[in-house]
Short mmCIF file of C-alpha atoms in Angstrom, two decimals:
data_model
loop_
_atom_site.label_atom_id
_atom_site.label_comp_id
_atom_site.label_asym_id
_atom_site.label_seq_id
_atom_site.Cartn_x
_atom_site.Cartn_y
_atom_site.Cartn_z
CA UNK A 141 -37.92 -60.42 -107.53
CA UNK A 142 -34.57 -60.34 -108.84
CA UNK A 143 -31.61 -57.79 -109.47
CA UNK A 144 -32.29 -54.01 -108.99
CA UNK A 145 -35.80 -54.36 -107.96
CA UNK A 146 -34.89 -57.05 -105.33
CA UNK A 147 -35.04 -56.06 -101.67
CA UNK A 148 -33.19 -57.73 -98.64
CA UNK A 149 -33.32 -57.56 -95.04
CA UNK A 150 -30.15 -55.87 -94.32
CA UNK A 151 -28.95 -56.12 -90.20
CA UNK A 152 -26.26 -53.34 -91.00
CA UNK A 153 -23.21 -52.64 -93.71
CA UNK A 154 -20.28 -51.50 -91.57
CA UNK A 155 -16.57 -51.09 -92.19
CA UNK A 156 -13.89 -52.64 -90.22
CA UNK A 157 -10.82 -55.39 -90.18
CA UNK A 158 -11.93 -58.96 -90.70
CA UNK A 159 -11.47 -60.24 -86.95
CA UNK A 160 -11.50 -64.06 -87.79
CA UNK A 161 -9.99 -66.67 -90.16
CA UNK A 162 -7.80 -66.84 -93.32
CA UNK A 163 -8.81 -62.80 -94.00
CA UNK A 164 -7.83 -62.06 -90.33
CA UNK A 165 -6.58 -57.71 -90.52
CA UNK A 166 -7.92 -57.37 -93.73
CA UNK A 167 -9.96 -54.11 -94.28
CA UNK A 168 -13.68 -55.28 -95.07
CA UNK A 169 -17.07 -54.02 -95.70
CA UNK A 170 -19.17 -56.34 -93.62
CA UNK A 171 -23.03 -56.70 -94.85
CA UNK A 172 -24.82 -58.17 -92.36
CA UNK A 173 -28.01 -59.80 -93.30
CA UNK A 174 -30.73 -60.36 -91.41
CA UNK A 175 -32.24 -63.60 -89.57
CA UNK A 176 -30.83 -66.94 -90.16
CA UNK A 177 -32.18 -70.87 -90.28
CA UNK A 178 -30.60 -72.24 -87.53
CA UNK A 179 -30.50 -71.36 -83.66
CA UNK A 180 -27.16 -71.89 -82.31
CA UNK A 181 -26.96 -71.06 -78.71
CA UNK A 182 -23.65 -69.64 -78.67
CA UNK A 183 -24.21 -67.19 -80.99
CA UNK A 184 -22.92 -64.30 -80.50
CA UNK A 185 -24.43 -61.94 -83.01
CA UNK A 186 -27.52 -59.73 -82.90
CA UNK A 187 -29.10 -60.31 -86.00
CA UNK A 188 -32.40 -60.13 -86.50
CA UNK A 189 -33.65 -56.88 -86.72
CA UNK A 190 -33.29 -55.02 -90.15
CA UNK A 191 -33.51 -52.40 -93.24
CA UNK A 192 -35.41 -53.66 -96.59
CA UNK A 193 -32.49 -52.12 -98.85
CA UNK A 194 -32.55 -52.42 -102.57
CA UNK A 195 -29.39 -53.84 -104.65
CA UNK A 196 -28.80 -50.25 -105.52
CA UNK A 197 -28.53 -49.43 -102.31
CA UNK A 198 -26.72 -52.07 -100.93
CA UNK A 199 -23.84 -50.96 -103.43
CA UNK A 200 -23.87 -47.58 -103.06
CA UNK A 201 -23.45 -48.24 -99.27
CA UNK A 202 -20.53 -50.41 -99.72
CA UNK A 203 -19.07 -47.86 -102.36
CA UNK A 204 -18.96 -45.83 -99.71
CA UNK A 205 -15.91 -47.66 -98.16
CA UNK A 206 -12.36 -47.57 -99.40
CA UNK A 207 -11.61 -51.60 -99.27
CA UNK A 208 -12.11 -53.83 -101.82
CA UNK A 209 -13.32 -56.95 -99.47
CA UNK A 210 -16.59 -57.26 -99.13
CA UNK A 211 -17.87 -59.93 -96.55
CA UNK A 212 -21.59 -60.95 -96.96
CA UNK A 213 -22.66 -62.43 -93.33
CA UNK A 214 -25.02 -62.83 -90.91
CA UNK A 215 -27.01 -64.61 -89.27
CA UNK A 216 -26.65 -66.80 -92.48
CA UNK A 217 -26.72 -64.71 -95.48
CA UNK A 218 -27.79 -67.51 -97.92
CA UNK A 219 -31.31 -66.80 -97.24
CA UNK A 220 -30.66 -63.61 -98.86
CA UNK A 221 -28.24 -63.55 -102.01
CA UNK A 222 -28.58 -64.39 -105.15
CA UNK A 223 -26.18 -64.06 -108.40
CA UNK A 224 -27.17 -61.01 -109.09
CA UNK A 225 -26.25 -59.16 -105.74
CA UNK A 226 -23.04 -60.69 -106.17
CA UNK A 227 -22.33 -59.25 -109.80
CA UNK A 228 -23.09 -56.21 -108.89
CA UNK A 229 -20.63 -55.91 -105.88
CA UNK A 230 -18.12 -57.31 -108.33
CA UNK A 231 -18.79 -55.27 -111.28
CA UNK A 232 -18.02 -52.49 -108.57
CA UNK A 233 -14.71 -53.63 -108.47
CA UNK A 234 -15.58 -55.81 -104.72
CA UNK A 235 -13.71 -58.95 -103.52
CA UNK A 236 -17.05 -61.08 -102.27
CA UNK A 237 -16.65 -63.08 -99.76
CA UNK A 238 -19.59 -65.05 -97.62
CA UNK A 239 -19.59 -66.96 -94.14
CA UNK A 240 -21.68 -69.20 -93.98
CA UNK A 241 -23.45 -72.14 -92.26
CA UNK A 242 -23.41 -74.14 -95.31
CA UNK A 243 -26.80 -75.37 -95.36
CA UNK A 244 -28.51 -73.60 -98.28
CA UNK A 245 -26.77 -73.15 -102.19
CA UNK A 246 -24.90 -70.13 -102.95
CA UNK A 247 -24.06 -68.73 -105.98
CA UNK A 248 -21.33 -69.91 -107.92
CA UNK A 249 -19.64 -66.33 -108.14
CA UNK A 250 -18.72 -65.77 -104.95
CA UNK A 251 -14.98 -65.30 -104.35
CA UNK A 252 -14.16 -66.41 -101.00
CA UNK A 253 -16.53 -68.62 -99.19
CA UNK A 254 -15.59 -69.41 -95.10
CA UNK A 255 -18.45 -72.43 -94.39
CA UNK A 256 -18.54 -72.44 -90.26
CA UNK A 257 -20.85 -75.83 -89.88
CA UNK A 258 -22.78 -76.65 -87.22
CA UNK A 259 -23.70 -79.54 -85.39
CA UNK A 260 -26.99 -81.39 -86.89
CA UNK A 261 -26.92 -79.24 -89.79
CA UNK A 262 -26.34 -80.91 -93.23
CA UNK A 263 -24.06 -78.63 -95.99
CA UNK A 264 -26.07 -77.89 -98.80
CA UNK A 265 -22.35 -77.01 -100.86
CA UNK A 266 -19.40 -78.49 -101.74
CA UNK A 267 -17.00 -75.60 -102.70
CA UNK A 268 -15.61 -74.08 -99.55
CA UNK A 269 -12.33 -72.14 -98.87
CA UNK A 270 -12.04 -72.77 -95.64
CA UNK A 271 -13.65 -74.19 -92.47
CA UNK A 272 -14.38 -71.93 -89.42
CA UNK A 273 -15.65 -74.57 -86.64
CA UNK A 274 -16.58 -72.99 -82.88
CA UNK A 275 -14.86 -75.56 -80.81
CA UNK A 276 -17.35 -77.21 -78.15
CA UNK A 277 -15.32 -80.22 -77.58
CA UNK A 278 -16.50 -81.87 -80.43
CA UNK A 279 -14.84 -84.27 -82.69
CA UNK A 280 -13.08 -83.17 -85.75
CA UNK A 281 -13.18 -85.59 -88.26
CA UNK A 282 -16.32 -85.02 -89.31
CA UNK A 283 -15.26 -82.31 -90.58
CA UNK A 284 -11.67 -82.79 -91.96
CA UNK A 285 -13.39 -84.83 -94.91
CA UNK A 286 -14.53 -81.19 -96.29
CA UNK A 287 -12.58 -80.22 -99.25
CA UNK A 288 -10.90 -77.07 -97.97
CA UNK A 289 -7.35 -75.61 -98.49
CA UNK A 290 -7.99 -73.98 -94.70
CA UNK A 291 -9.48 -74.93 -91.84
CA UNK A 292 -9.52 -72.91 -88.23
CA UNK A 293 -10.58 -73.84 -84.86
CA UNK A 294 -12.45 -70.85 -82.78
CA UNK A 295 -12.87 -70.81 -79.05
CA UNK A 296 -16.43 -70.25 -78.47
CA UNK A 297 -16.85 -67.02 -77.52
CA UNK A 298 -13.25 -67.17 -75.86
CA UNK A 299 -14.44 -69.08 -73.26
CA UNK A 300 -12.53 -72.03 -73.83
CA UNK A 301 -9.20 -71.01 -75.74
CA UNK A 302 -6.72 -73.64 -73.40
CA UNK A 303 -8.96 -76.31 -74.57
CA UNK A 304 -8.67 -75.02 -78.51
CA UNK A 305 -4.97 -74.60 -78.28
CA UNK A 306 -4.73 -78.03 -77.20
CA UNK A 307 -7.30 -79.51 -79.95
CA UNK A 308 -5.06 -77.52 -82.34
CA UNK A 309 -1.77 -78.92 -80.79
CA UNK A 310 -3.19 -82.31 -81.39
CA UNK A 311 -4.53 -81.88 -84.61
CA UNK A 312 -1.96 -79.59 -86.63
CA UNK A 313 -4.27 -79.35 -89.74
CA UNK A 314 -6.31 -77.08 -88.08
CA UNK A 315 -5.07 -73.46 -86.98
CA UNK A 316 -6.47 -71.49 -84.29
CA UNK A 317 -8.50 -68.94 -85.11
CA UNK A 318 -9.38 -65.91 -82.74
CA UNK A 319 -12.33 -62.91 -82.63
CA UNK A 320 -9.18 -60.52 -82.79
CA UNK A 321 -11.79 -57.57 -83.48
CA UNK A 322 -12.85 -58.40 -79.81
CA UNK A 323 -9.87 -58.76 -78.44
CA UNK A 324 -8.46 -55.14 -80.23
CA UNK A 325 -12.51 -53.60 -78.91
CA UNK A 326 -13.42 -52.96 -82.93
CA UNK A 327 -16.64 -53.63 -84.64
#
């Protein structure tokens, strides 16, 4: 089903500061969906368990919230949206933005769309604002043929930031990118 009577398998709606990326200190209202199609195993989000919440309710909860950012993440919240969802938070005056994995379509009316790809996984979209990558030691130029205006390098899960900064130092395209909500202890 789609628009109001739609129903999606919310993980929660909180509000906070975006901790990562271009957005870093920005006041957002984070909808985390449930579930996502790949299994990373460094990921570091609880995600699976969830809410069916209508559209309705899925805006009245972000209404709720003073900012006008709205970040629609996951697990990998392209299992989830739709055009539709997306109006709606903007005809409520919302700022949409979406992290992704990149491996499913999205809408074309999101605002802001941060694709973090993973290893193995093959993009399923071309637009892209910028590029999150968790640094693993991988090679980057895989990646630097996306067509971005950002791209940031993440330690993963902090464990290995001497080995980002240097990545970064020898690739100055990329900036370095850290979970400041973990580092500050917010949500």
């Amino acid at each position: 089903m789609k628009g109001k009577g739609m129903v999606r398998k919310i993980n929660e709606i909180f509000y906070s500061l975006q901790g990562e990326g271009f957005h870093t200190g920005t006041p957002a209202v984070f909808v985390r969906f449930s579930g996502c199609n790949l299994k990373c195993p460094f990921c570091d989000t609880q995600h699976e368990e969830g809410v069916w919440m209508s559209d309705d309710e899925i805006v009245a909860e972000v209404e709720k919230h003073p900012a006008r950012m709205v970040i629609l993440t996951g697990g990998e919240p392209s299992l989830w949206i739709d055009r539709a969802l997306v109006d709606r938070l903007r005809g409520a005056g919302k700022y949409v933005c979406i992290e992704t994995n990149g491996t499913r379509a999205l809408p074309d009316n999101i605002d802001w769309v941060t694709c973090s790809p993973k290893e193995g996984g093959r993009l399923a979209i071309d637009r892209m604002d910028e590029v999150k990558v968790v640094y693993q030691g991988q090679e980057l130029s895989g990646y630097e043929q996306l067509q971005a205006a950002h791209f940031f390098l993440q330690p993963c899960s902090g464990s290995n930031i001497p080995e980002t900064v240097a990545c970064v130092m020898c690739h100055p395209r990329w900036r370095l990118s850290l979970q400041t909500h973990k580092l500050i202890d917010i949500r």
